Coordinates of N, CA and C in Angstrom, one line a residue:
E1 N 221.8 -44.0 80.0 CA 222.0 -43.7 81.1 C 221.0 -44.3 82.0
N2 N 221.4 -45.3 83.3 CA 220.6 -45.9 83.8 C 219.8 -45.1 85.0
S3 N 218.7 -44.7 85.3 CA 218.2 -44.3 85.9 C 217.0 -44.6 87.3
V4 N 217.6 -46.0 87.4 CA 217.0 -47.0 88.4 C 217.9 -47.2 89.4
L5 N 218.0 -47.1 91.1 CA 218.5 -47.4 92.0 C 218.1 -48.7 92.3
V6 N 219.0 -49.8 93.0 CA 218.3 -50.7 93.9 C 218.8 -51.0 95.1
S7 N 217.8 -51.1 96.1 CA 218.4 -51.3 97.3 C 218.2 -52.3 98.3
G8 N 218.3 -52.8 99.0 CA 218.0 -54.2 100.3 C 217.6 -53.3 101.5
S9 N 216.7 -54.1 102.3 CA 216.1 -53.4 103.5 C 216.3 -54.6 104.6
R10 N 216.6 -53.7 105.6 CA 216.3 -54.8 106.7 C 215.1 -55.7 107.2
D11 N 213.7 -54.7 106.3 CA 212.7 -55.6 106.3 C 212.5 -56.5 105.2
N12 N 213.4 -57.2 104.7 CA 213.2 -58.3 103.4 C 213.0 -57.9 102.2
K13 N 213.0 -56.8 101.9 CA 212.1 -56.0 100.5 C 213.4 -55.7 100.0
V14 N 213.5 -56.2 98.4 CA 214.1 -55.1 97.5 C 213.0 -54.1 97.0
I15 N 214.1 -52.7 97.1 CA 213.2 -51.5 96.3 C 214.1 -51.2 94.8
F16 N 213.1 -50.6 94.2 CA 213.8 -50.2 92.9 C 213.2 -48.7 93.0
W17 N 213.6 -47.9 92.6 CA 213.9 -46.3 92.9 C 214.0 -45.8 91.4
D18 N 213.4 -44.6 91.0 CA 213.8 -43.9 90.0 C 214.7 -42.8 90.8
V19 N 216.0 -42.6 90.0 CA 216.8 -41.7 90.9 C 216.3 -40.1 90.5
K20 N 216.0 -40.6 89.4 CA 215.7 -39.0 88.7 C 214.3 -38.3 90.1
T21 N 213.3 -38.7 89.9 CA 212.3 -38.3 90.7 C 212.4 -38.6 92.4
A22 N 213.1 -40.1 92.6 CA 213.4 -40.4 94.3 C 211.9 -41.0 94.5
Q23 N 211.2 -41.5 93.4 CA 210.1 -42.5 93.7 C 210.4 -43.8 93.6
I24 N 209.8 -44.7 94.3 CA 210.0 -46.2 94.2 C 209.1 -46.6 92.8
L25 N 209.3 -47.2 92.3 CA 208.8 -48.3 90.8 C 208.4 -49.2 91.2
K26 N 208.9 -50.1 92.0 CA 208.5 -51.3 92.5 C 209.3 -51.9 93.7
T27 N 208.5 -52.7 94.6 CA 209.3 -53.2 95.9 C 208.7 -54.9 95.9
I28 N 209.9 -55.7 96.0 CA 209.4 -56.7 96.0 C 209.8 -57.6 97.2
M29 N 209.4 -58.5 98.3 CA 209.9 -59.1 99.4 C 210.8 -60.6 99.3
I30 N 211.6 -60.5 99.9 CA 212.1 -62.0 99.7 C 212.7 -62.8 100.8
G31 N 211.8 -63.8 101.1 CA 211.7 -64.8 102.0 C 211.6 -63.8 103.5
R32 N 212.5 -64.5 104.4 CA 212.2 -64.1 105.9 C 213.7 -63.2 106.0
N33 N 214.7 -63.4 105.4 CA 215.9 -62.6 106.0 C 216.4 -61.6 105.1
L34 N 217.7 -60.7 106.4 CA 217.6 -59.4 106.1 C 218.5 -59.6 104.9
I35 N 218.1 -58.5 103.9 CA 219.3 -58.4 102.8 C 220.1 -57.8 102.7
T36 N 221.4 -58.4 102.4 CA 222.6 -58.0 102.7 C 223.6 -57.3 101.7
D37 N 222.7 -57.5 100.5 CA 223.9 -57.1 99.2 C 222.5 -57.5 97.9
A38 N 223.0 -56.4 97.4 CA 222.2 -56.3 95.6 C 223.0 -56.1 94.6
K39 N 223.1 -56.5 93.5 CA 223.6 -56.0 92.5 C 222.8 -56.2 90.8
W40 N 223.3 -55.1 89.8 CA 222.5 -55.3 88.7 C 223.1 -56.0 88.2
S41 N 223.0 -57.3 87.1 CA 223.7 -58.2 85.7 C 224.5 -56.9 85.2
H42 N 225.6 -57.3 84.2 CA 226.2 -56.6 84.0 C 225.1 -55.6 82.4
D43 N 224.5 -56.8 81.9 CA 223.9 -56.4 80.6 C 222.3 -55.2 81.7
G44 N 222.1 -55.2 82.9 CA 221.1 -54.3 83.1 C 219.7 -54.8 82.8
T45 N 219.2 -56.3 83.0 CA 218.3 -56.8 83.2 C 217.5 -57.0 84.3
F46 N 218.8 -57.8 85.2 CA 218.2 -58.5 86.2 C 219.2 -57.9 87.4
V47 N 218.1 -58.5 88.8 CA 219.1 -58.3 89.8 C 219.1 -59.4 90.9
A48 N 220.7 -59.2 91.5 CA 220.6 -60.7 92.3 C 221.1 -60.1 93.7
Q49 N 220.2 -61.0 94.4 CA 220.4 -60.2 95.7 C 220.7 -61.5 96.9
T50 N 221.5 -61.2 97.6 CA 222.0 -62.0 98.9 C 221.1 -61.5 100.2
G51 N 221.1 -62.7 101.4 CA 221.1 -62.3 102.2 C 221.7 -63.4 103.5
E52 N 221.0 -63.0 104.8 CA 221.6 -63.7 106.0 C 221.9 -65.0 105.9
D53 N 220.7 -65.7 104.8 CA 220.5 -66.9 104.9 C 222.1 -67.7 103.8
K54 N 222.6 -66.1 103.4 CA 224.0 -66.6 102.0 C 223.2 -67.1 101.1
E55 N 222.2 -67.1 100.4 CA 221.8 -67.3 99.5 C 221.5 -66.4 98.2
T56 N 222.1 -66.9 96.9 CA 221.7 -65.5 96.1 C 220.6 -65.9 95.1
K57 N 219.6 -64.6 95.2 CA 218.1 -65.3 94.5 C 218.2 -64.0 93.6

């Protein structure tokens, strides 16, 4: 069972959360654009995110 949640924020951060403890596991700063979406890959090994610049990283 996957217990990590990923979220994007208005301050250009992608944040990885431990769902069970509600603690932040990792924070990544992404460029200068608002994060609009973040998705796990099908195998759960990476996250793709997109922002206002319409680029996927």
